[in-house]
PDB file of C-alpha atoms in Angstrom:
ATOM      1  CA  UNK A   1      96.479  15.335 -93.880  1.00 70.00           C
ATOM      2  CA  UNK A   2      96.967  12.057 -95.667  1.00 79.00           C
ATOM      3  CA  UNK A   3      94.432  10.904 -98.238  1.00 89.00           C
ATOM      4  CA  UNK A   4      93.934   8.102-100.720  1.00 94.00           C
ATOM      5  CA  UNK A   5      92.319   8.529-104.132  1.00 95.00           C
ATOM      6  CA  UNK A   6      91.418   5.581-106.269  1.00 94.00           C
ATOM      7  CA  UNK A   7      89.920   4.993-109.652  1.00 84.00           C
ATOM      8  CA  UNK A   8      86.173   5.206-109.681  1.00 84.00           C
ATOM      9  CA  UNK A   9      84.193   2.219-110.771  1.00 83.00           C
ATOM     10  CA  UNK A  10      82.483   0.199-111.654  1.00 94.00           C
ATOM     11  CA  UNK A  11      84.988  -1.582-113.836  1.00 95.00           C
ATOM     12  CA  UNK A  12      83.748  -4.409-116.053  1.00 96.00           C
ATOM     13  CA  UNK A  13      86.168  -6.697-117.880  1.00 96.00           C
ATOM     14  CA  UNK A  14      86.064  -9.992-119.700  1.00 97.00           C
ATOM     15  CA  UNK A  15      87.746 -13.031-118.213  1.00 97.00           C
ATOM     16  CA  UNK A  16      91.498 -13.179-118.904  1.00 96.00           C
ATOM     17  CA  UNK A  17      91.723  -9.422-119.508  1.00 97.00           C
ATOM     18  CA  UNK A  18      94.481  -7.291-117.955  1.00 97.00           C
ATOM     19  CA  UNK A  19      93.460  -5.286-114.925  1.00 96.00           C
ATOM     20  CA  UNK A  20      94.730  -1.981-113.566  1.00 97.00           C
ATOM     21  CA  UNK A  21      93.049  -0.108-110.730  1.00 97.00           C
ATOM     22  CA  UNK A  22      94.751   3.200-110.036  1.00 97.00           C
ATOM     23  CA  UNK A  23      95.510   4.479-106.578  1.00 97.00           C
ATOM     24  CA  UNK A  24      97.388   7.610-105.544  1.00 96.00           C
ATOM     25  CA  UNK A  25      98.092   8.930-102.089  1.00 94.00           C
ATOM     26  CA  UNK A  26      99.083  12.151-100.411  1.00 91.00           C
ATOM     27  CA  UNK A  27     101.144  11.818 -97.290  1.00 82.00           C
ATOM     28  CA  UNK A  28     103.640  13.386 -95.022  1.00 78.00           C
ATOM     29  CA  UNK A  29     106.448  10.959 -94.474  1.00 80.00           C
ATOM     30  CA  UNK A  30     106.457   7.422 -95.782  1.00 84.00           C
ATOM     31  CA  UNK A  31     103.216   5.588 -95.233  1.00 90.00           C
ATOM     32  CA  UNK A  32     102.647   1.875 -95.616  1.00 91.00           C
ATOM     33  CA  UNK A  33     100.248   1.078 -98.460  1.00 94.00           C
ATOM     34  CA  UNK A  34      97.647  -1.662 -98.797  1.00 96.00           C
ATOM     35  CA  UNK A  35      95.026  -3.143-101.045  1.00 97.00           C
ATOM     36  CA  UNK A  36      92.011  -4.670 -99.344  1.00 97.00           C
ATOM     37  CA  UNK A  37      89.299  -6.675-101.086  1.00 97.00           C
ATOM     38  CA  UNK A  38      85.673  -7.323-100.237  1.00 95.00           C
ATOM     39  CA  UNK A  39      84.139 -10.316-101.985  1.00 95.00           C
ATOM     40  CA  UNK A  40      80.336 -10.507-102.207  1.00 91.00           C
ATOM     41  CA  UNK A  41      78.843 -11.399 -98.834  1.00 87.00           C
ATOM     42  CA  UNK A  42      82.193 -11.337 -97.052  1.00 90.00           C
ATOM     43  CA  UNK A  43      84.129  -8.941 -94.845  1.00 90.00           C
ATOM     44  CA  UNK A  44      87.085  -6.843 -95.953  1.00 94.00           C
ATOM     45  CA  UNK A  45      90.371  -8.713 -96.112  1.00 95.00           C
ATOM     46  CA  UNK A  46      93.937  -7.720 -96.826  1.00 95.00           C
ATOM     47  CA  UNK A  47      95.047  -8.561-100.375  1.00 97.00           C
ATOM     48  CA  UNK A  48      98.601  -7.207-100.365  1.00 97.00           C
ATOM     49  CA  UNK A  49     100.812  -4.537 -98.849  1.00 95.00           C
ATOM     50  CA  UNK A  50     104.071  -2.640 -99.287  1.00 95.00           C
ATOM     51  CA  UNK A  51     105.878  -0.825 -96.507  1.00 91.00           C
ATOM     52  CA  UNK A  52     108.539   1.200 -98.302  1.00 91.00           C
ATOM     53  CA  UNK A  53     109.363   2.785-101.629  1.00 92.00           C
ATOM     54  CA  UNK A  54     109.939   0.366-104.527  1.00 95.00           C
ATOM     55  CA  UNK A  55     108.516  -2.562-102.575  1.00 96.00           C
ATOM     56  CA  UNK A  56     106.184  -4.779-104.578  1.00 97.00           C
ATOM     57  CA  UNK A  57     103.300  -6.481-102.824  1.00 97.00           C
ATOM     58  CA  UNK A  58     101.788  -9.558-104.436  1.00 97.00           C
ATOM     59  CA  UNK A  59      99.118 -12.129-103.717  1.00 97.00           C
ATOM     60  CA  UNK A  60      96.693 -14.313-105.748  1.00 96.00           C
ATOM     61  CA  UNK A  61      98.216 -13.056-109.005  1.00 97.00           C
ATOM     62  CA  UNK A  62      97.715  -9.404-108.057  1.00 98.00           C
ATOM     63  CA  UNK A  63     100.645  -7.012-107.756  1.00 98.00           C
ATOM     64  CA  UNK A  64     101.192  -3.404-106.740  1.00 98.00           C
ATOM     65  CA  UNK A  65     104.432  -1.412-106.561  1.00 98.00           C
ATOM     66  CA  UNK A  66     105.002   1.435-104.107  1.00 96.00           C
ATOM     67  CA  UNK A  67     106.083   4.367-106.304  1.00 96.00           C
ATOM     68  CA  UNK A  68     107.255   7.282-104.204  1.00 92.00           C
ATOM     69  CA  UNK A  69     108.051   9.512-107.193  1.00 93.00           C
ATOM     70  CA  UNK A  70     104.478   9.326-108.476  1.00 94.00           C
ATOM     71  CA  UNK A  71     102.858   8.692-105.044  1.00 94.00           C
ATOM     72  CA  UNK A  72     101.038   5.730-106.535  1.00 96.00           C
ATOM     73  CA  UNK A  73     100.223   2.123-105.683  1.00 97.00           C
ATOM     74  CA  UNK A  74      98.309   0.818-108.691  1.00 98.00           C
ATOM     75  CA  UNK A  75      96.828  -2.676-108.524  1.00 98.00           C
ATOM     76  CA  UNK A  76      97.450  -4.970-111.503  1.00 98.00           C
ATOM     77  CA  UNK A  77      96.644  -8.493-112.564  1.00 98.00           C
ATOM     78  CA  UNK A  78      97.612 -10.054-115.855  1.00 96.00           C
ATOM     79  CA  UNK A  79      94.585 -12.273-116.381  1.00 96.00           C
ATOM     80  CA  UNK A  80      91.453 -11.789-114.322  1.00 97.00           C
ATOM     81  CA  UNK A  81      88.963 -14.490-113.426  1.00 97.00           C
ATOM     82  CA  UNK A  82      85.257 -14.353-112.647  1.00 97.00           C
ATOM     83  CA  UNK A  83      86.161 -15.089-109.023  1.00 96.00           C
ATOM     84  CA  UNK A  84      88.037 -11.756-108.843  1.00 97.00           C
ATOM     85  CA  UNK A  85      84.730  -9.886-108.958  1.00 97.00           C
ATOM     86  CA  UNK A  86      84.726  -7.819-105.770  1.00 97.00           C
ATOM     87  CA  UNK A  87      85.206  -4.322-104.406  1.00 96.00           C
ATOM     88  CA  UNK A  88      88.848  -3.267-104.045  1.00 97.00           C
ATOM     89  CA  UNK A  89      90.026  -0.632-101.571  1.00 97.00           C
ATOM     90  CA  UNK A  90      93.368   1.117-101.545  1.00 97.00           C
ATOM     91  CA  UNK A  91      94.547   2.145 -98.065  1.00 95.00           C
ATOM     92  CA  UNK A  92      97.390   3.956 -96.363  1.00 93.00           C
ATOM     93  CA  UNK A  93      98.681   4.418 -92.868  1.00 88.00           C
ATOM     94  CA  UNK A  94      98.190   7.942 -91.610  1.00 78.00           C
ATOM     95  CA  UNK A  95     100.907  10.104 -90.131  1.00 65.00           C
ATOM     96  CA  UNK A  96     100.554   8.486 -86.723  1.00 62.00           C
ATOM     97  CA  UNK A  97     100.894   5.050 -88.348  1.00 63.00           C
ATOM     98  CA  UNK A  98      98.208   3.704 -86.044  1.00 76.00           C
ATOM     99  CA  UNK A  99      95.405   5.044 -88.212  1.00 84.00           C
ATOM    100  CA  UNK A 100      94.675   3.459 -91.570  1.00 90.00           C
ATOM    101  CA  UNK A 101      92.647   5.396 -94.108  1.00 92.00           C
ATOM    102  CA  UNK A 102      90.815   3.958 -97.094  1.00 95.00           C
ATOM    103  CA  UNK A 103      89.906   5.071-100.569  1.00 95.00           C
ATOM    104  CA  UNK A 104      86.312   4.990-101.734  1.00 94.00           C
ATOM    105  CA  UNK A 105      86.571   1.559-103.384  1.00 96.00           C
ATOM    106  CA  UNK A 106      86.406   0.266-106.947  1.00 96.00           C
ATOM    107  CA  UNK A 107      83.824  -2.339-107.865  1.00 96.00           C
ATOM    108  CA  UNK A 108      85.186  -4.886-110.331  1.00 97.00           C
ATOM    109  CA  UNK A 109      82.947  -7.220-112.325  1.00 96.00           C
ATOM    110  CA  UNK A 110      84.378  -9.944-114.566  1.00 97.00           C
ATOM    111  CA  UNK A 111      82.262 -11.399-117.369  1.00 95.00           C
ATOM    112  CA  UNK A 112      82.763 -15.072-118.263  1.00 93.00           C
TER     113      UNK A 112
ATOM    114  CA  UNK B   1      88.486 -20.515 -84.807  1.00 55.00           C
ATOM    115  CA  UNK B   2      87.267 -17.368 -84.523  1.00 81.00           C
ATOM    116  CA  UNK B   3      87.586 -14.302 -86.588  1.00 92.00           C
ATOM    117  CA  UNK B   4      86.323 -10.920 -85.490  1.00 96.00           C
ATOM    118  CA  UNK B   5      82.753 -11.180 -84.309  1.00 96.00           C
ATOM    119  CA  UNK B   6      80.320  -8.250 -84.327  1.00 97.00           C
ATOM    120  CA  UNK B   7      76.871  -8.106 -82.816  1.00 97.00           C
ATOM    121  CA  UNK B   8      74.193  -7.348 -83.676  1.00 97.00           C
ATOM    122  CA  UNK B   9      74.531  -7.876 -87.400  1.00 96.00           C
ATOM    123  CA  UNK B  10      71.517  -5.637 -87.958  1.00 97.00           C
ATOM    124  CA  UNK B  11      70.020  -2.986 -85.747  1.00 97.00           C
ATOM    125  CA  UNK B  12      67.008  -0.832 -86.530  1.00 98.00           C
ATOM    126  CA  UNK B  13      66.264   1.965 -84.109  1.00 97.00           C
ATOM    127  CA  UNK B  14      64.349   5.195 -83.902  1.00 97.00           C
ATOM    128  CA  UNK B  15      65.821   8.649 -84.009  1.00 97.00           C
ATOM    129  CA  UNK B  16      66.901   9.766 -80.566  1.00 97.00           C
ATOM    130  CA  UNK B  17      67.494   6.283 -79.138  1.00 97.00           C
ATOM    131  CA  UNK B  18      70.713   4.907 -77.657  1.00 98.00           C
ATOM    132  CA  UNK B  19      72.583   2.096 -79.410  1.00 98.00           C
ATOM    133  CA  UNK B  20      75.458  -0.200 -78.457  1.00 98.00           C
ATOM    134  CA  UNK B  21      77.446  -2.222 -80.970  1.00 98.00           C
ATOM    135  CA  UNK B  22      79.781  -4.944 -79.782  1.00 98.00           C
ATOM    136  CA  UNK B  23      83.049  -6.232 -81.212  1.00 98.00           C
ATOM    137  CA  UNK B  24      84.857  -9.392 -80.138  1.00 97.00           C
ATOM    138  CA  UNK B  25      88.348  -9.318 -81.692  1.00 96.00           C
ATOM    139  CA  UNK B  26      90.674 -12.151 -82.540  1.00 95.00           C
ATOM    140  CA  UNK B  27      92.255 -13.461 -79.363  1.00 92.00           C
ATOM    141  CA  UNK B  28      95.653 -11.921 -78.710  1.00 88.00           C
ATOM    142  CA  UNK B  29      95.206  -8.966 -81.059  1.00 91.00           C
ATOM    143  CA  UNK B  30      96.238  -5.862 -79.176  1.00 90.00           C
ATOM    144  CA  UNK B  31      95.029  -3.306 -81.707  1.00 91.00           C
ATOM    145  CA  UNK B  32      91.327  -2.730 -82.343  1.00 95.00           C
ATOM    146  CA  UNK B  33      89.712  -0.318 -84.795  1.00 96.00           C
ATOM    147  CA  UNK B  34      86.220   0.944 -85.456  1.00 97.00           C
ATOM    148  CA  UNK B  35      85.215   2.204 -88.880  1.00 97.00           C
ATOM    149  CA  UNK B  36      81.966   3.403 -90.405  1.00 97.00           C
ATOM    150  CA  UNK B  37      81.048   2.600 -93.997  1.00 96.00           C
ATOM    151  CA  UNK B  38      78.258   4.265 -95.916  1.00 94.00           C
ATOM    152  CA  UNK B  39      76.883   2.832 -99.145  1.00 89.00           C
ATOM    153  CA  UNK B  40      79.353   3.185-101.999  1.00 87.00           C
ATOM    154  CA  UNK B  41      82.081   4.611 -99.784  1.00 90.00           C
ATOM    155  CA  UNK B  42      85.242   3.300 -98.224  1.00 93.00           C
ATOM    156  CA  UNK B  43      85.544   2.670 -94.499  1.00 96.00           C
ATOM    157  CA  UNK B  44      85.834   5.899 -92.502  1.00 95.00           C
ATOM    158  CA  UNK B  45      88.126   5.720 -89.473  1.00 94.00           C
ATOM    159  CA  UNK B  46      86.476   6.346 -86.100  1.00 96.00           C
ATOM    160  CA  UNK B  47      88.774   5.171 -83.295  1.00 95.00           C
ATOM    161  CA  UNK B  48      91.792   2.997 -82.578  1.00 93.00           C
ATOM    162  CA  UNK B  49      92.583   1.156 -79.343  1.00 93.00           C
ATOM    163  CA  UNK B  50      95.932  -0.239 -78.342  1.00 89.00           C
ATOM    164  CA  UNK B  51      95.086  -2.428 -75.390  1.00 85.00           C
ATOM    165  CA  UNK B  52      92.542  -0.757 -73.155  1.00 87.00           C
ATOM    166  CA  UNK B  53      93.195   2.834 -74.088  1.00 86.00           C
ATOM    167  CA  UNK B  54      91.955   4.819 -77.053  1.00 85.00           C
ATOM    168  CA  UNK B  55      95.205   5.758 -78.761  1.00 84.00           C
ATOM    169  CA  UNK B  56      93.468   7.784 -81.472  1.00 89.00           C
ATOM    170  CA  UNK B  57      89.827   8.879 -81.369  1.00 92.00           C
ATOM    171  CA  UNK B  58      90.174  11.645 -83.929  1.00 91.00           C
ATOM    172  CA  UNK B  59      87.592  10.087 -86.247  1.00 93.00           C
ATOM    173  CA  UNK B  60      84.654  10.137 -83.841  1.00 95.00           C
ATOM    174  CA  UNK B  61      82.272  12.593 -85.489  1.00 94.00           C
ATOM    175  CA  UNK B  62      80.932  14.234 -82.314  1.00 94.00           C
ATOM    176  CA  UNK B  63      80.370  13.645 -78.618  1.00 95.00           C
ATOM    177  CA  UNK B  64      77.375  11.393 -79.223  1.00 97.00           C
ATOM    178  CA  UNK B  65      79.844   8.664 -80.173  1.00 97.00           C
ATOM    179  CA  UNK B  66      81.917   6.881 -77.561  1.00 96.00           C
ATOM    180  CA  UNK B  67      83.796   3.589 -77.472  1.00 96.00           C
ATOM    181  CA  UNK B  68      85.294   1.516 -74.679  1.00 95.00           C
ATOM    182  CA  UNK B  69      87.511  -1.518 -74.356  1.00 95.00           C
ATOM    183  CA  UNK B  70      87.769  -2.012 -70.585  1.00 93.00           C
ATOM    184  CA  UNK B  71      89.737  -5.262 -70.488  1.00 90.00           C
ATOM    185  CA  UNK B  72      91.680  -4.916 -73.696  1.00 86.00           C
ATOM    186  CA  UNK B  73      89.567  -7.430 -75.556  1.00 92.00           C
ATOM    187  CA  UNK B  74      85.868  -6.846 -76.330  1.00 96.00           C
ATOM    188  CA  UNK B  75      84.958  -3.326 -77.391  1.00 97.00           C
ATOM    189  CA  UNK B  76      81.634  -1.522 -77.436  1.00 98.00           C
ATOM    190  CA  UNK B  77      80.768   1.432 -79.645  1.00 98.00           C
ATOM    191  CA  UNK B  78      78.060   3.551 -78.063  1.00 98.00           C
ATOM    192  CA  UNK B  79      75.924   6.061 -79.929  1.00 98.00           C
ATOM    193  CA  UNK B  80      73.639   8.405 -78.011  1.00 97.00           C
ATOM    194  CA  UNK B  81      70.620  10.283 -79.396  1.00 97.00           C
ATOM    195  CA  UNK B  82      70.918   8.569 -82.765  1.00 97.00           C
ATOM    196  CA  UNK B  83      70.234  10.565 -85.917  1.00 97.00           C
ATOM    197  CA  UNK B  84      69.216   9.393 -89.368  1.00 96.00           C
ATOM    198  CA  UNK B  85      72.673  10.339 -90.638  1.00 96.00           C
ATOM    199  CA  UNK B  86      74.204   7.733 -88.341  1.00 97.00           C
ATOM    200  CA  UNK B  87      72.763   4.979 -90.549  1.00 97.00           C
ATOM    201  CA  UNK B  88      75.690   2.993 -91.927  1.00 97.00           C
ATOM    202  CA  UNK B  89      77.599  -0.260 -91.507  1.00 97.00           C
ATOM    203  CA  UNK B  90      79.894  -0.107 -88.496  1.00 98.00           C
ATOM    204  CA  UNK B  91      82.990  -2.225 -88.977  1.00 97.00           C
ATOM    205  CA  UNK B  92      85.356  -3.492 -86.336  1.00 97.00           C
ATOM    206  CA  UNK B  93      88.848  -4.754 -87.103  1.00 96.00           C
ATOM    207  CA  UNK B  94      91.615  -6.167 -84.968  1.00 94.00           C
ATOM    208  CA  UNK B  95      95.299  -6.428 -85.669  1.00 91.00           C
ATOM    209  CA  UNK B  96      98.350  -7.964 -84.084  1.00 88.00           C
ATOM    210  CA  UNK B  97     101.311  -5.764 -83.245  1.00 81.00           C
ATOM    211  CA  UNK B  98     104.779  -6.746 -84.441  1.00 80.00           C
ATOM    212  CA  UNK B  99     107.587  -5.428 -82.331  1.00 80.00           C
ATOM    213  CA  UNK B 100     105.050  -3.213 -80.636  1.00 76.00           C
ATOM    214  CA  UNK B 101     104.167  -1.559 -83.945  1.00 76.00           C
ATOM    215  CA  UNK B 102     101.049  -1.481 -86.073  1.00 75.00           C
ATOM    216  CA  UNK B 103     101.342  -3.795 -89.062  1.00 79.00           C
ATOM    217  CA  UNK B 104      98.386  -2.454 -90.991  1.00 80.00           C
ATOM    218  CA  UNK B 105      97.035  -5.942 -91.486  1.00 88.00           C
ATOM    219  CA  UNK B 106      93.499  -5.529 -90.277  1.00 93.00           C
ATOM    220  CA  UNK B 107      91.141  -8.465 -89.749  1.00 94.00           C
ATOM    221  CA  UNK B 108      87.616  -7.194 -90.216  1.00 95.00           C
ATOM    222  CA  UNK B 109      84.340  -8.436 -88.883  1.00 95.00           C
ATOM    223  CA  UNK B 110      81.272  -8.540 -91.088  1.00 93.00           C
ATOM    224  CA  UNK B 111      79.908  -5.366 -89.600  1.00 95.00           C
ATOM    225  CA  UNK B 112      76.819  -4.156 -87.801  1.00 97.00           C
ATOM    226  CA  UNK B 113      74.302  -2.491 -90.087  1.00 97.00           C
ATOM    227  CA  UNK B 114      72.605   0.351 -88.235  1.00 98.00           C
ATOM    228  CA  UNK B 115      69.414   1.887 -89.570  1.00 98.00           C
ATOM    229  CA  UNK B 116      67.976   4.916 -87.813  1.00 97.00           C
ATOM    230  CA  UNK B 117      64.370   5.614 -88.739  1.00 96.00           C
TER     231      UNK B 117
END
C-alpha cells in the first residue's frame, strides 16, 4: 500500500539558513501530496499541497514540488526564522483518496 | 468561530475501562477523520466518515474500537476494555468536500490525550 517516508529529525539550523526536509512516497496511481505543520502548543495545520505531477505548492515562504520521477515532495525554504520552529509532517492521499496517511514527522528548531 | 473541538482534552483511565472521546467538527464539513498519534510518531489513520457513514474504517486496530457519527456532525470514538497500549493522543479532523471529492485539507482539533494506567 501507499506509504510516506520523511527525513528523520531533529533538525537544528541557524536563523536565515536554507532548509530542506526530504519526503518520498510510494503509491499506486497519482496521490495528492501535503505538508502539515504543528507549532508548539497548537494543532496540526495544512502548510501546502500539490495535487498532480510538477505542481508546486507554496505558503509562508515554504515550497515543495511534486516530482513523479523521483516520487518526492521535499520541503524547502530559503531563509528560516525562529518562528518556523515546529514539527513538519509530509502526507499523501491513499489509493482510495479518502484516506490521508502521514509520515513520522521532522522536528525543526531554529536558533536565533 | 469555531474550529474542530475535541473533548475531553485529557482522559486518564484504568486498564479494562470503557472510554468515549468526542469530536465536534467545523460546521458544514462533510468529511470527518479520526487519527491516533503516539509520541514521536505521525498521525495514524483510524477511520473516515463521509456524512453519517463510515466510508473507510480500515485503520481501526481491532474490534474494541468503534466510532459513530449519527447525524453527520458530532462524532464519538468509543474504546472498550482499554489497554495500556491504547495510550496516545486521539486527533479528530474535518474537511470540506469540493465537487463531492476529498480535498485533503484537514482541519485538526487539538486532540484528546488518553492515558491508560
